Amino acid sequence: MKVIWKELCTAILMGAVLPGLILNVSAILLRSHAQELPIMESVPETRNITEIHTPVWIRFPDRGKEQVELDTYLVGVVLAEMPAEFETEALKAQAVAARTYTAKAMKTGGKHGDGSVCTNASCCQAYIAEDTYLSEGGTEENLEKVRNAVLNTSGYVLTYEEELIEATYFSCSGGSTEEAAAVWGTDYPYLRAVSSPGEETAAHFSDTVCFTAAQFQEKTGCSLTGDPAGWFETEAYTPGGGIDTIVICGKRYTGVQLRQMLGLPSTAMTISTEGDTIKIVTRGYGHRVGMSQYGADAMAVTGCNFIEILAHYYPGTELSRLT
């Protein structure tokens, strides 16, 4: 598996030098508002980065809205969204994705309409304050590691055709990410299904859930009769290996609907029956669109830097700097 990623990273770097020096993230180039900044084989160090100071409004559940420096906020996001024990380059990739998400919300109004972001992971992005992180067992070493990951990418965001992207991310893909159109019905050229090997150690790489026939009927709201083996008819799959549609006793459901009704980790699933039991084996955890966090860590372990990680999970995007 490591050999595969090394070959992938080498191919990306070679592609950056040979085919006309195309200025995009796949070509491993950074772009600023003033000049184009080529990134060589090594990634920027702290002394090469000018920290960008940008205030952002954060909605806290216990004290309303507060204005916080963007990078200070992002430290709390990375601590909450990704294990601090992950490789540094994976943490940097997470920082860029989270910064892009936040900048997009600030520019467009976001989910709350006023450019603010909340700390609810199911709505915006998870967040944990530094002192809370330490009081809950986090270490000063890991906290400093995350701080550096944010600082060493300060100001960097992902764009597509000079617009901030929808920088979605999730925990684990189970081997392949998913296309945005298959989950949300909206197509984004940079949110495509891509392979994501090396995630086998993730907690939710694969999960098995079993339902009795009665439980399955209750959760789906269907009135089903006969042997459960005959309930499931045809299935269609998405480019990322999830269920696109499935027919259950003559009624068609999308994979997204089935996941929601049954409370499953993902739409990538296989269904089998044994007597009165319906067994569902899922792969991955989350919507599986954009960057896989466990996949990013797997790439970092093989030596890929954050630029290469972002290029893989958001193909065709550019790494730009906030002004």
PDB file of C-alpha atoms in Angstrom:
ATOM      1  CA  MET A   1       0.000   0.000   0.000  1.00  0.00           C
ATOM      2  CA  LYS A   2       2.878   2.351   0.848  1.00  0.00           C
ATOM      3  CA  VAL A   3       4.453   1.664  -2.527  1.00  0.00           C
ATOM      4  CA  ILE A   4       1.227   2.703  -4.245  1.00  0.00           C
ATOM      5  CA  TRP A   5       1.130   6.017  -2.440  1.00  0.00           C
ATOM      6  CA  LYS A   6       4.833   6.686  -3.099  1.00  0.00           C
ATOM      7  CA  GLU A   7       4.249   6.084  -6.796  1.00  0.00           C
ATOM      8  CA  LEU A   8       1.180   8.374  -6.671  1.00  0.00           C
ATOM      9  CA  CYS A   9       3.116  11.155  -4.943  1.00  0.00           C
ATOM     10  CA  THR A  10       6.019  10.787  -7.386  1.00  0.00           C
ATOM     11  CA  ALA A  11       3.608  10.948 -10.306  1.00  0.00           C
ATOM     12  CA  ILE A  12       2.025  14.113  -8.936  1.00  0.00           C
ATOM     13  CA  LEU A  13       5.425  15.782  -8.494  1.00  0.00           C
ATOM     14  CA  MET A  14       6.628  14.737 -11.955  1.00  0.00           C
ATOM     15  CA  GLY A  15       3.366  15.973 -13.430  1.00  0.00           C
ATOM     16  CA  ALA A  16       4.038  19.339 -11.859  1.00  0.00           C
ATOM     17  CA  VAL A  17       7.357  19.771 -13.617  1.00  0.00           C
ATOM     18  CA  LEU A  18       6.870  18.288 -17.042  1.00  0.00           C
ATOM     19  CA  PRO A  19       3.478  19.221 -18.565  1.00  0.00           C
ATOM     20  CA  GLY A  20       3.868  22.928 -19.115  1.00  0.00           C
ATOM     21  CA  LEU A  21       4.074  24.004 -15.456  1.00  0.00           C
ATOM     22  CA  ILE A  22       0.274  24.335 -15.140  1.00  0.00           C
ATOM     23  CA  LEU A  23      -0.502  26.539 -12.171  1.00  0.00           C
ATOM     24  CA  ASN A  24      -2.922  24.497 -10.114  1.00  0.00           C
ATOM     25  CA  VAL A  25      -2.790  22.408  -7.002  1.00  0.00           C
ATOM     26  CA  SER A  26      -2.157  19.250  -8.947  1.00  0.00           C
ATOM     27  CA  ALA A  27       0.956  20.947 -10.280  1.00  0.00           C
ATOM     28  CA  ILE A  28       2.014  21.698  -6.692  1.00  0.00           C
ATOM     29  CA  LEU A  29       1.911  25.495  -6.992  1.00  0.00           C
ATOM     30  CA  LEU A  30       0.696  28.125  -4.589  1.00  0.00           C
ATOM     31  CA  ARG A  31      -0.932  31.320  -5.807  1.00  0.00           C
ATOM     32  CA  SER A  32      -1.068  34.653  -3.967  1.00  0.00           C
ATOM     33  CA  HIS A  33      -2.999  37.779  -4.860  1.00  0.00           C
ATOM     34  CA  ALA A  34       0.246  39.593  -5.649  1.00  0.00           C
ATOM     35  CA  GLN A  35       2.391  36.944  -7.278  1.00  0.00           C
ATOM     36  CA  GLU A  36       2.589  33.260  -8.021  1.00  0.00           C
ATOM     37  CA  LEU A  37       4.573  31.347  -5.417  1.00  0.00           C
ATOM     38  CA  PRO A  38       5.868  28.001  -6.700  1.00  0.00           C
ATOM     39  CA  ILE A  39       6.161  25.323  -4.063  1.00  0.00           C
ATOM     40  CA  MET A  40       9.137  23.075  -4.522  1.00  0.00           C
ATOM     41  CA  GLU A  41       9.553  19.558  -3.185  1.00  0.00           C
ATOM     42  CA  SER A  42       9.643  20.812   0.410  1.00  0.00           C
ATOM     43  CA  VAL A  43       6.650  22.564   1.921  1.00  0.00           C
ATOM     44  CA  PRO A  44       6.832  26.029   3.522  1.00  0.00           C
ATOM     45  CA  GLU A  45       8.290  26.337   7.008  1.00  0.00           C
ATOM     46  CA  THR A  46       7.032  28.692   9.691  1.00  0.00           C
ATOM     47  CA  ARG A  47       9.616  31.350   8.924  1.00  0.00           C
ATOM     48  CA  ASN A  48       8.457  31.484   5.296  1.00  0.00           C
ATOM     49  CA  ILE A  49       4.799  32.059   6.178  1.00  0.00           C
ATOM     50  CA  THR A  50       3.355  35.484   6.871  1.00  0.00           C
ATOM     51  CA  GLU A  51       0.520  34.937   9.310  1.00  0.00           C
ATOM     52  CA  ILE A  52      -2.796  36.232   8.001  1.00  0.00           C
ATOM     53  CA  HIS A  53      -4.899  37.987  10.646  1.00  0.00           C
ATOM     54  CA  THR A  54      -8.596  37.710   9.881  1.00  0.00           C
ATOM     55  CA  PRO A  55     -11.420  38.000  12.423  1.00  0.00           C
ATOM     56  CA  VAL A  56     -14.331  35.565  12.240  1.00  0.00           C
ATOM     57  CA  TRP A  57     -17.601  35.421  14.175  1.00  0.00           C
ATOM     58  CA  ILE A  58     -18.092  32.160  16.082  1.00  0.00           C
ATOM     59  CA  ARG A  59     -21.438  31.023  17.531  1.00  0.00           C
ATOM     60  CA  PHE A  60     -20.889  29.357  20.895  1.00  0.00           C
ATOM     61  CA  PRO A  61     -23.812  27.408  22.387  1.00  0.00           C
ATOM     62  CA  ASP A  62     -23.348  28.872  25.873  1.00  0.00           C
ATOM     63  CA  ARG A  63     -22.410  32.498  25.207  1.00  0.00           C
ATOM     64  CA  GLY A  64     -23.635  33.618  21.799  1.00  0.00           C
ATOM     65  CA  LYS A  65     -21.449  35.098  19.067  1.00  0.00           C
ATOM     66  CA  GLU A  66     -17.853  36.142  19.638  1.00  0.00           C
ATOM     67  CA  GLN A  67     -15.249  37.482  17.254  1.00  0.00           C
ATOM     68  CA  VAL A  68     -12.075  35.384  17.178  1.00  0.00           C
ATOM     69  CA  GLU A  69      -8.908  35.425  15.083  1.00  0.00           C
ATOM     70  CA  LEU A  70      -9.346  32.913  12.253  1.00  0.00           C
ATOM     71  CA  ASP A  71      -6.200  30.900  12.981  1.00  0.00           C
ATOM     72  CA  THR A  72      -6.961  30.817  16.713  1.00  0.00           C
ATOM     73  CA  TYR A  73     -10.382  29.410  15.884  1.00  0.00           C
ATOM     74  CA  LEU A  74      -8.880  26.899  13.460  1.00  0.00           C
ATOM     75  CA  VAL A  75      -6.647  25.417  16.160  1.00  0.00           C
ATOM     76  CA  GLY A  76      -9.821  24.496  18.055  1.00  0.00           C
ATOM     77  CA  VAL A  77     -11.405  23.107  14.886  1.00  0.00           C
ATOM     78  CA  VAL A  78      -8.448  20.881  14.003  1.00  0.00           C
ATOM     79  CA  LEU A  79      -8.246  19.632  17.600  1.00  0.00           C
ATOM     80  CA  ALA A  80     -11.933  18.678  17.476  1.00  0.00           C
ATOM     81  CA  GLU A  81     -12.138  17.391  13.905  1.00  0.00           C
ATOM     82  CA  MET A  82      -8.957  15.313  13.552  1.00  0.00           C
ATOM     83  CA  PRO A  83      -6.907  13.257  16.064  1.00  0.00           C
ATOM     84  CA  ALA A  84      -3.882  15.354  17.043  1.00  0.00           C
ATOM     85  CA  GLU A  85      -1.819  12.161  16.911  1.00  0.00           C
ATOM     86  CA  PHE A  86      -2.181  12.137  13.118  1.00  0.00           C
ATOM     87  CA  GLU A  87       0.772  13.037  10.937  1.00  0.00           C
ATOM     88  CA  THR A  88       1.678  16.729  10.725  1.00  0.00           C
ATOM     89  CA  GLU A  89       0.991  16.928   6.978  1.00  0.00           C
ATOM     90  CA  ALA A  90      -2.496  15.490   7.506  1.00  0.00           C
ATOM     91  CA  LEU A  91      -3.133  18.124  10.186  1.00  0.00           C
ATOM     92  CA  LYS A  92      -1.993  20.823   7.751  1.00  0.00           C
ATOM     93  CA  ALA A  93      -4.379  19.514   5.095  1.00  0.00           C
ATOM     94  CA  GLN A  94      -7.181  19.594   7.676  1.00  0.00           C
ATOM     95  CA  ALA A  95      -6.278  23.175   8.602  1.00  0.00           C
ATOM     96  CA  VAL A  96      -6.495  24.281   4.962  1.00  0.00           C
ATOM     97  CA  ALA A  97      -9.828  22.514   4.434  1.00  0.00           C
ATOM     98  CA  ALA A  98     -11.275  24.016   7.625  1.00  0.00           C
ATOM     99  CA  ARG A  99      -9.961  27.482   6.733  1.00  0.00           C
ATOM    100  CA  THR A 100     -11.523  27.205   3.278  1.00  0.00           C
ATOM    101  CA  TYR A 101     -14.861  26.162   4.769  1.00  0.00           C
ATOM    102  CA  THR A 102     -14.773  29.106   7.167  1.00  0.00           C
ATOM    103  CA  ALA A 103     -13.711  31.641   4.534  1.00  0.00           C
ATOM    104  CA  LYS A 104     -16.496  30.407   2.243  1.00  0.00           C
ATOM    105  CA  ALA A 105     -19.057  30.921   5.012  1.00  0.00           C
ATOM    106  CA  MET A 106     -17.694  34.399   5.722  1.00  0.00           C
ATOM    107  CA  LYS A 107     -17.971  35.343   2.056  1.00  0.00           C
ATOM    108  CA  THR A 108     -21.352  33.817   1.226  1.00  0.00           C
ATOM    109  CA  GLY A 109     -23.126  34.127   4.575  1.00  0.00           C
ATOM    110  CA  GLY A 110     -22.849  30.422   5.342  1.00  0.00           C
ATOM    111  CA  LYS A 111     -25.542  28.346   6.972  1.00  0.00           C
ATOM    112  CA  HIS A 112     -26.419  31.075   9.450  1.00  0.00           C
ATOM    113  CA  GLY A 113     -26.742  33.797   6.822  1.00  0.00           C
ATOM    114  CA  ASP A 114     -24.470  36.319   8.521  1.00  0.00           C
ATOM    115  CA  GLY A 115     -21.040  34.837   7.762  1.00  0.00           C
ATOM    116  CA  SER A 116     -20.653  33.284  11.207  1.00  0.00           C
ATOM    117  CA  VAL A 117     -19.898  29.629  11.923  1.00  0.00           C
ATOM    118  CA  CYS A 118     -21.039  27.521  14.856  1.00  0.00           C
ATOM    119  CA  THR A 119     -19.294  24.822  16.856  1.00  0.00           C
ATOM    120  CA  ASN A 120     -21.841  22.113  16.032  1.00  0.00           C
ATOM    121  CA  ALA A 121     -20.177  19.484  13.838  1.00  0.00           C
ATOM    122  CA  SER A 122     -23.501  18.480  12.268  1.00  0.00           C
ATOM    123  CA  CYS A 123     -24.037  22.060  11.109  1.00  0.00           C
ATOM    124  CA  CYS A 124     -20.682  23.776  10.588  1.00  0.00           C
ATOM    125  CA  GLN A 125     -17.456  22.496  12.168  1.00  0.00           C
ATOM    126  CA  ALA A 126     -16.619  20.900  15.504  1.00  0.00           C
ATOM    127  CA  TYR A 127     -14.585  23.007  17.915  1.00  0.00           C
ATOM    128  CA  ILE A 128     -12.847  22.554  21.251  1.00  0.00           C
ATOM    129  CA  ALA A 129     -11.131  25.301  23.230  1.00  0.00           C
ATOM    130  CA  GLU A 130      -7.449  24.732  23.970  1.00  0.00           C
ATOM    131  CA  ASP A 131      -7.912  24.699  27.760  1.00  0.00           C
ATOM    132  CA  THR A 132     -10.803  22.247  27.414  1.00  0.00           C
ATOM    133  CA  TYR A 133      -8.676  20.018  25.199  1.00  0.00           C
ATOM    134  CA  LEU A 134      -5.946  19.924  27.853  1.00  0.00           C
ATOM    135  CA  SER A 135      -8.391  19.363  30.716  1.00  0.00           C
ATOM    136  CA  GLU A 136      -9.875  16.386  28.849  1.00  0.00           C
ATOM    137  CA  GLY A 137      -6.544  14.603  28.539  1.00  0.00           C
ATOM    138  CA  GLY A 138      -4.878  16.310  25.584  1.00  0.00           C
ATOM    139  CA  THR A 139      -1.156  16.997  25.765  1.00  0.00           C
ATOM    140  CA  GLU A 140       0.802  20.239  25.401  1.00  0.00           C
ATOM    141  CA  GLU A 141       2.929  18.478  22.785  1.00  0.00           C
ATOM    142  CA  ASN A 142      -0.049  17.680  20.560  1.00  0.00           C
ATOM    143  CA  LEU A 143      -1.548  21.117  21.111  1.00  0.00           C
ATOM    144  CA  GLU A 144       1.669  22.723  19.899  1.00  0.00           C
ATOM    145  CA  LYS A 145       1.723  20.327  16.968  1.00  0.00           C
ATOM    146  CA  VAL A 146      -1.741  21.489  15.892  1.00  0.00           C
ATOM    147  CA  ARG A 147      -0.863  25.147  16.436  1.00  0.00           C
ATOM    148  CA  ASN A 148       2.114  24.744  14.128  1.00  0.00           C
ATOM    149  CA  ALA A 149       0.003  22.975  11.499  1.00  0.00           C
ATOM    150  CA  VAL A 150      -2.351  25.962  11.439  1.00  0.00           C
ATOM    151  CA  LEU A 151       0.460  28.547  11.519  1.00  0.00           C
ATOM    152  CA  ASN A 152       2.453  26.816   8.782  1.00  0.00           C
ATOM    153  CA  THR A 153      -0.560  27.048   6.458  1.00  0.00           C
ATOM    154  CA  SER A 154      -1.779  30.467   7.581  1.00  0.00           C
ATOM    155  CA  GLY A 155      -3.858  32.134   4.889  1.00  0.00           C
ATOM    156  CA  TYR A 156      -3.918  29.144   2.557  1.00  0.00           C
ATOM    157  CA  VAL A 157      -7.282  28.134   1.111  1.00  0.00           C
ATOM    158  CA  LEU A 158      -8.516  26.024  -1.800  1.00  0.00           C
ATOM    159  CA  THR A 159     -10.083  27.616  -4.871  1.00  0.00           C
ATOM    160  CA  TYR A 160     -11.557  26.450  -8.160  1.00  0.00           C
ATOM    161  CA  GLU A 161     -11.706  28.941 -11.021  1.00  0.00           C
ATOM    162  CA  GLU A 162     -10.766  31.651  -8.514  1.00  0.00           C
ATOM    163  CA  GLU A 163     -13.681  30.885  -6.192  1.00  0.00           C
ATOM    164  CA  LEU A 164     -13.469  29.300  -2.754  1.00  0.00           C
ATOM    165  CA  ILE A 165     -14.510  25.657  -2.931  1.00  0.00           C
ATOM    166  CA  GLU A 166     -16.969  23.638  -0.863  1.00  0.00           C
ATOM    167  CA  ALA A 167     -14.242  22.061   1.252  1.00  0.00           C
ATOM    168  CA  THR A 168     -16.162  19.109   2.655  1.00  0.00           C
ATOM    169  CA  TYR A 169     -14.372  16.435   4.648  1.00  0.00           C
ATOM    170  CA  PHE A 170     -15.239  13.403   6.752  1.00  0.00           C
ATOM    171  CA  SER A 171     -13.711  10.660   8.874  1.00  0.00           C
ATOM    172  CA  CYS A 172     -13.191   7.535   6.762  1.00  0.00           C
ATOM    173  CA  SER A 173     -14.165   6.503   3.231  1.00  0.00           C
ATOM    174  CA  GLY A 174     -13.796   2.739   3.447  1.00  0.00           C
ATOM    175  CA  GLY A 175     -11.550   2.730   0.376  1.00  0.00           C
ATOM    176  CA  SER A 176     -13.148   5.307  -1.930  1.00  0.00           C
ATOM    177  CA  THR A 177     -14.630   8.764  -1.549  1.00  0.00           C
ATOM    178  CA  GLU A 178     -17.974   9.679  -3.089  1.00  0.00           C
ATOM    179  CA  GLU A 179     -19.134  12.193  -5.676  1.00  0.00           C
ATOM    180  CA  ALA A 180     -21.071  15.146  -4.307  1.00  0.00           C
ATOM    181  CA  ALA A 181     -23.897  14.663  -6.808  1.00  0.00           C
ATOM    182  CA  ALA A 182     -24.512  11.148  -5.473  1.00  0.00           C
ATOM    183  CA  VAL A 183     -25.101  12.471  -1.949  1.00  0.00           C
ATOM    184  CA  TRP A 184     -26.491  15.993  -2.311  1.00  0.00           C
ATOM    185  CA  GLY A 185     -27.652  16.046  -5.905  1.00  0.00           C
ATOM    186  CA  THR A 186     -25.325  18.935  -6.774  1.00  0.00           C
ATOM    187  CA  ASP A 187     -22.304  18.372  -8.962  1.00  0.00           C
ATOM    188  CA  TYR A 188     -18.941  19.932  -8.138  1.00  0.00           C
ATOM    189  CA  PRO A 189     -16.060  19.212 -10.543  1.00  0.00           C
ATOM    190  CA  TYR A 190     -13.572  18.928  -7.680  1.00  0.00           C
ATOM    191  CA  LEU A 191     -15.681  16.647  -5.463  1.00  0.00           C
ATOM    192  CA  ARG A 192     -15.230  13.385  -7.324  1.00  0.00           C
ATOM    193  CA  ALA A 193     -14.910   9.775  -6.258  1.00  0.00           C
ATOM    194  CA  VAL A 194     -11.229   9.001  -5.712  1.00  0.00           C
ATOM    195  CA  SER A 195      -9.467   6.007  -4.219  1.00  0.00           C
ATOM    196  CA  SER A 196      -8.442   6.267  -0.580  1.00  0.00           C
ATOM    197  CA  PRO A 197      -6.310   3.280   0.427  1.00  0.00           C
ATOM    198  CA  GLY A 198      -4.563   2.816   3.743  1.00  0.00           C
ATOM    199  CA  GLU A 199      -7.606   3.378   5.955  1.00  0.00           C
ATOM    200  CA  GLU A 200      -7.896  -0.185   7.203  1.00  0.00           C
ATOM    201  CA  THR A 201      -6.945   0.766  10.772  1.00  0.00           C
ATOM    202  CA  ALA A 202      -9.753   3.340  11.033  1.00  0.00           C
ATOM    203  CA  ALA A 203     -12.367   2.559  13.675  1.00  0.00           C
ATOM    204  CA  HIS A 204     -15.195   2.646  11.116  1.00  0.00           C
ATOM    205  CA  PHE A 205     -13.434   1.274   8.069  1.00  0.00           C
ATOM    206  CA  SER A 206     -16.081  -1.451   8.217  1.00  0.00           C
ATOM    207  CA  ASP A 207     -19.098  -1.873  10.481  1.00  0.00           C
ATOM    208  CA  THR A 208     -21.746  -4.564  10.743  1.00  0.00           C
ATOM    209  CA  VAL A 209     -25.307  -3.802  11.822  1.00  0.00           C
ATOM    210  CA  CYS A 210     -28.053  -6.412  12.189  1.00  0.00           C
ATOM    211  CA  PHE A 211     -31.823  -5.896  12.329  1.00  0.00           C
ATOM    212  CA  THR A 212     -34.647  -8.300  12.945  1.00  0.00           C
ATOM    213  CA  ALA A 213     -37.407  -8.212  10.331  1.00  0.00           C
ATOM    214  CA  ALA A 214     -39.619  -6.332  12.805  1.00  0.00           C
ATOM    215  CA  GLN A 215     -36.904  -3.751  13.562  1.00  0.00           C
ATOM    216  CA  PHE A 216     -36.236  -3.211   9.874  1.00  0.00           C
ATOM    217  CA  GLN A 217     -39.928  -2.609   9.167  1.00  0.00           C
ATOM    218  CA  GLU A 218     -40.242  -0.208  12.092  1.00  0.00           C
ATOM    219  CA  LYS A 219     -37.233   1.883  11.029  1.00  0.00           C
ATOM    220  CA  THR A 220     -38.153   2.023   7.344  1.00  0.00           C
ATOM    221  CA  GLY A 221     -41.887   2.423   7.888  1.00  0.00           C
ATOM    222  CA  CYS A 222     -42.559  -0.399   5.453  1.00  0.00           C
ATOM    223  CA  SER A 223     -45.134  -3.125   5.835  1.00  0.00           C
ATOM    224  CA  LEU A 224     -43.239  -6.195   4.647  1.00  0.00           C
ATOM    225  CA  THR A 225     -44.315  -9.796   4.557  1.00  0.00           C
ATOM    226  CA  GLY A 226     -42.741 -13.122   3.782  1.00  0.00           C
ATOM    227  CA  ASP A 227     -39.125 -14.178   3.895  1.00  0.00           C
ATOM    228  CA  PRO A 228     -36.738 -11.166   4.233  1.00  0.00           C
ATOM    229  CA  ALA A 229     -34.563 -12.796   1.580  1.00  0.00           C
ATOM    230  CA  GLY A 230     -37.169 -11.779  -0.982  1.00  0.00           C
ATOM    231  CA  TRP A 231     -37.541  -8.175   0.175  1.00  0.00           C
ATOM    232  CA  PHE A 232     -34.511  -6.794  -1.594  1.00  0.00           C
ATOM    233  CA  GLU A 233     -34.588  -6.595  -5.365  1.00  0.00           C
ATOM    234  CA  THR A 234     -32.370  -4.450  -7.588  1.00  0.00           C
ATOM    235  CA  GLU A 235     -29.546  -2.137  -6.565  1.00  0.00           C
ATOM    236  CA  ALA A 236     -27.685   0.611  -8.426  1.00  0.00           C
ATOM    237  CA  TYR A 237     -24.345   1.917  -7.238  1.00  0.00           C
ATOM    238  CA  THR A 238     -22.678   5.324  -7.212  1.00  0.00           C
ATOM    239  CA  PRO A 239     -19.205   6.055  -8.637  1.00  0.00           C
ATOM    240  CA  GLY A 240     -17.838   5.863  -5.087  1.00  0.00           C
ATOM    241  CA  GLY A 241     -19.289   2.421  -4.396  1.00  0.00           C
ATOM    242  CA  GLY A 242     -22.268   3.519  -2.333  1.00  0.00           C
ATOM    243  CA  ILE A 243     -25.845   2.476  -2.964  1.00  0.00           C
ATOM    244  CA  ASP A 244     -27.461   4.897  -5.385  1.00  0.00           C
ATOM    245  CA  THR A 245     -30.917   3.292  -5.357  1.00  0.00           C
ATOM    246  CA  ILE A 246     -32.343   0.057  -4.015  1.00  0.00           C
ATOM    247  CA  VAL A 247     -35.776  -1.528  -4.457  1.00  0.00           C
ATOM    248  CA  ILE A 248     -37.311  -3.018  -1.314  1.00  0.00           C
ATOM    249  CA  CYS A 249     -40.564  -4.897  -1.927  1.00  0.00           C
ATOM    250  CA  GLY A 250     -41.308  -2.812  -4.996  1.00  0.00           C
ATOM    251  CA  LYS A 251     -40.511   0.557  -3.436  1.00  0.00           C
ATOM    252  CA  ARG A 252     -37.411   2.450  -4.541  1.00  0.00           C
ATOM    253  CA  TYR A 253     -35.138   4.156  -1.989  1.00  0.00           C
ATOM    254  CA  THR A 254     -31.937   6.111  -2.395  1.00  0.00           C
ATOM    255  CA  GLY A 255     -28.869   5.054  -0.473  1.00  0.00           C
ATOM    256  CA  VAL A 256     -29.000   8.354   1.411  1.00  0.00           C
ATOM    257  CA  GLN A 257     -32.593   7.676   2.489  1.00  0.00           C
ATOM    258  CA  LEU A 258     -31.771   4.149   3.611  1.00  0.00           C
ATOM    259  CA  ARG A 259     -28.753   5.364   5.587  1.00  0.00           C
ATOM    260  CA  GLN A 260     -30.861   7.983   7.366  1.00  0.00           C
ATOM    261  CA  MET A 261     -33.736   5.643   8.144  1.00  0.00           C
ATOM    262  CA  LEU A 262     -31.485   2.933   9.555  1.00  0.00           C
ATOM    263  CA  GLY A 263     -28.883   5.232  11.160  1.00  0.00           C
ATOM    264  CA  LEU A 264     -26.013   3.675   9.212  1.00  0.00           C
ATOM    265  CA  PRO A 265     -22.424   4.973   9.150  1.00  0.00           C
ATOM    266  CA  SER A 266     -22.411   5.406   5.346  1.00  0.00           C
ATOM    267  CA  THR A 267     -24.183   4.586   2.095  1.00  0.00           C
ATOM    268  CA  ALA A 268     -21.446   2.146   1.044  1.00  0.00           C
ATOM    269  CA  MET A 269     -23.098  -1.057   2.159  1.00  0.00           C
ATOM    270  CA  THR A 270     -23.883  -4.659   1.340  1.00  0.00           C
ATOM    271  CA  ILE A 271     -27.111  -6.282   2.521  1.00  0.00           C
ATOM    272  CA  SER A 272     -27.689  -9.957   3.227  1.00  0.00           C
ATOM    273  CA  THR A 273     -30.298 -11.975   5.080  1.00  0.00           C
ATOM    274  CA  GLU A 274     -30.207 -15.044   7.263  1.00  0.00           C
ATOM    275  CA  GLY A 275     -33.576 -16.257   8.435  1.00  0.00           C
ATOM    276  CA  ASP A 276     -35.305 -13.379  10.202  1.00  0.00           C
ATOM    277  CA  THR A 277     -32.133 -11.265  10.357  1.00  0.00           C
ATOM    278  CA  ILE A 278     -31.061  -8.533   7.948  1.00  0.00           C
ATOM    279  CA  LYS A 279     -27.294  -8.011   8.042  1.00  0.00           C
ATOM    280  CA  ILE A 280     -25.788  -4.797   6.672  1.00  0.00           C
ATOM    281  CA  VAL A 281     -22.038  -4.315   6.349  1.00  0.00           C
ATOM    282  CA  THR A 282     -20.976  -0.709   5.763  1.00  0.00           C
ATOM    283  CA  ARG A 283     -17.656   0.790   4.690  1.00  0.00           C
ATOM    284  CA  GLY A 284     -16.483   4.166   5.900  1.00  0.00           C
ATOM    285  CA  TYR A 285     -18.040   6.790   8.131  1.00  0.00           C
ATOM    286  CA  GLY A 286     -19.767   9.988   7.055  1.00  0.00           C
ATOM    287  CA  HIS A 287     -20.965  11.368   3.748  1.00  0.00           C
ATOM    288  CA  ARG A 288     -17.634  10.352   2.125  1.00  0.00           C
ATOM    289  CA  VAL A 289     -17.442  13.518  -0.023  1.00  0.00           C
ATOM    290  CA  GLY A 290     -14.168  15.450  -0.186  1.00  0.00           C
ATOM    291  CA  MET A 291     -11.194  14.663   2.033  1.00  0.00           C
ATOM    292  CA  SER A 292     -11.020  11.487   4.052  1.00  0.00           C
ATOM    293  CA  GLN A 293      -9.232  12.294   7.303  1.00  0.00           C
ATOM    294  CA  TYR A 294      -7.930   8.763   7.782  1.00  0.00           C
ATOM    295  CA  GLY A 295      -6.970   8.684   4.120  1.00  0.00           C
ATOM    296  CA  ALA A 296      -5.077  11.966   4.526  1.00  0.00           C
ATOM    297  CA  ASP A 297      -3.156  10.480   7.431  1.00  0.00           C
ATOM    298  CA  ALA A 298      -2.381   7.349   5.398  1.00  0.00           C
ATOM    299  CA  MET A 299      -0.964   9.520   2.597  1.00  0.00           C
ATOM    300  CA  ALA A 300       1.104  11.514   5.094  1.00  0.00           C
ATOM    301  CA  VAL A 301       2.557   8.310   6.549  1.00  0.00           C
ATOM    302  CA  THR A 302       3.921   7.420   3.106  1.00  0.00           C
ATOM    303  CA  GLY A 303       5.648  10.803   2.794  1.00  0.00           C
ATOM    304  CA  CYS A 304       3.092  12.940   0.953  1.00  0.00           C
ATOM    305  CA  ASN A 305       2.855  16.571   2.016  1.00  0.00           C
ATOM    306  CA  PHE A 306      -0.327  18.520   2.615  1.00  0.00           C
ATOM    307  CA  ILE A 307      -0.312  19.947  -0.918  1.00  0.00           C
ATOM    308  CA  GLU A 308      -0.306  16.473  -2.440  1.00  0.00           C
ATOM    309  CA  ILE A 309      -3.011  15.314  -0.040  1.00  0.00           C
ATOM    310  CA  LEU A 310      -5.276  18.219  -0.981  1.00  0.00           C
ATOM    311  CA  ALA A 311      -4.551  17.705  -4.690  1.00  0.00           C
ATOM    312  CA  HIS A 312      -5.688  14.098  -4.404  1.00  0.00           C
ATOM    313  CA  TYR A 313      -8.942  14.692  -2.548  1.00  0.00           C
ATOM    314  CA  TYR A 314      -9.912  17.948  -4.298  1.00  0.00           C
ATOM    315  CA  PRO A 315      -8.707  17.351  -7.881  1.00  0.00           C
ATOM    316  CA  GLY A 316      -8.351  20.401 -10.109  1.00  0.00           C
ATOM    317  CA  THR A 317      -8.314  22.929  -7.264  1.00  0.00           C
ATOM    318  CA  GLU A 318      -5.675  25.554  -6.586  1.00  0.00           C
ATOM    319  CA  LEU A 319      -3.992  26.422  -3.321  1.00  0.00           C
ATOM    320  CA  SER A 320      -4.366  30.173  -2.889  1.00  0.00           C
ATOM    321  CA  ARG A 321      -3.792  32.729  -0.148  1.00  0.00           C
ATOM    322  CA  LEU A 322      -6.342  34.950   1.508  1.00  0.00           C
ATOM    323  CA  THR A 323      -5.759  38.649   0.962  1.00  0.00           C
TER     324      THR A 323
END
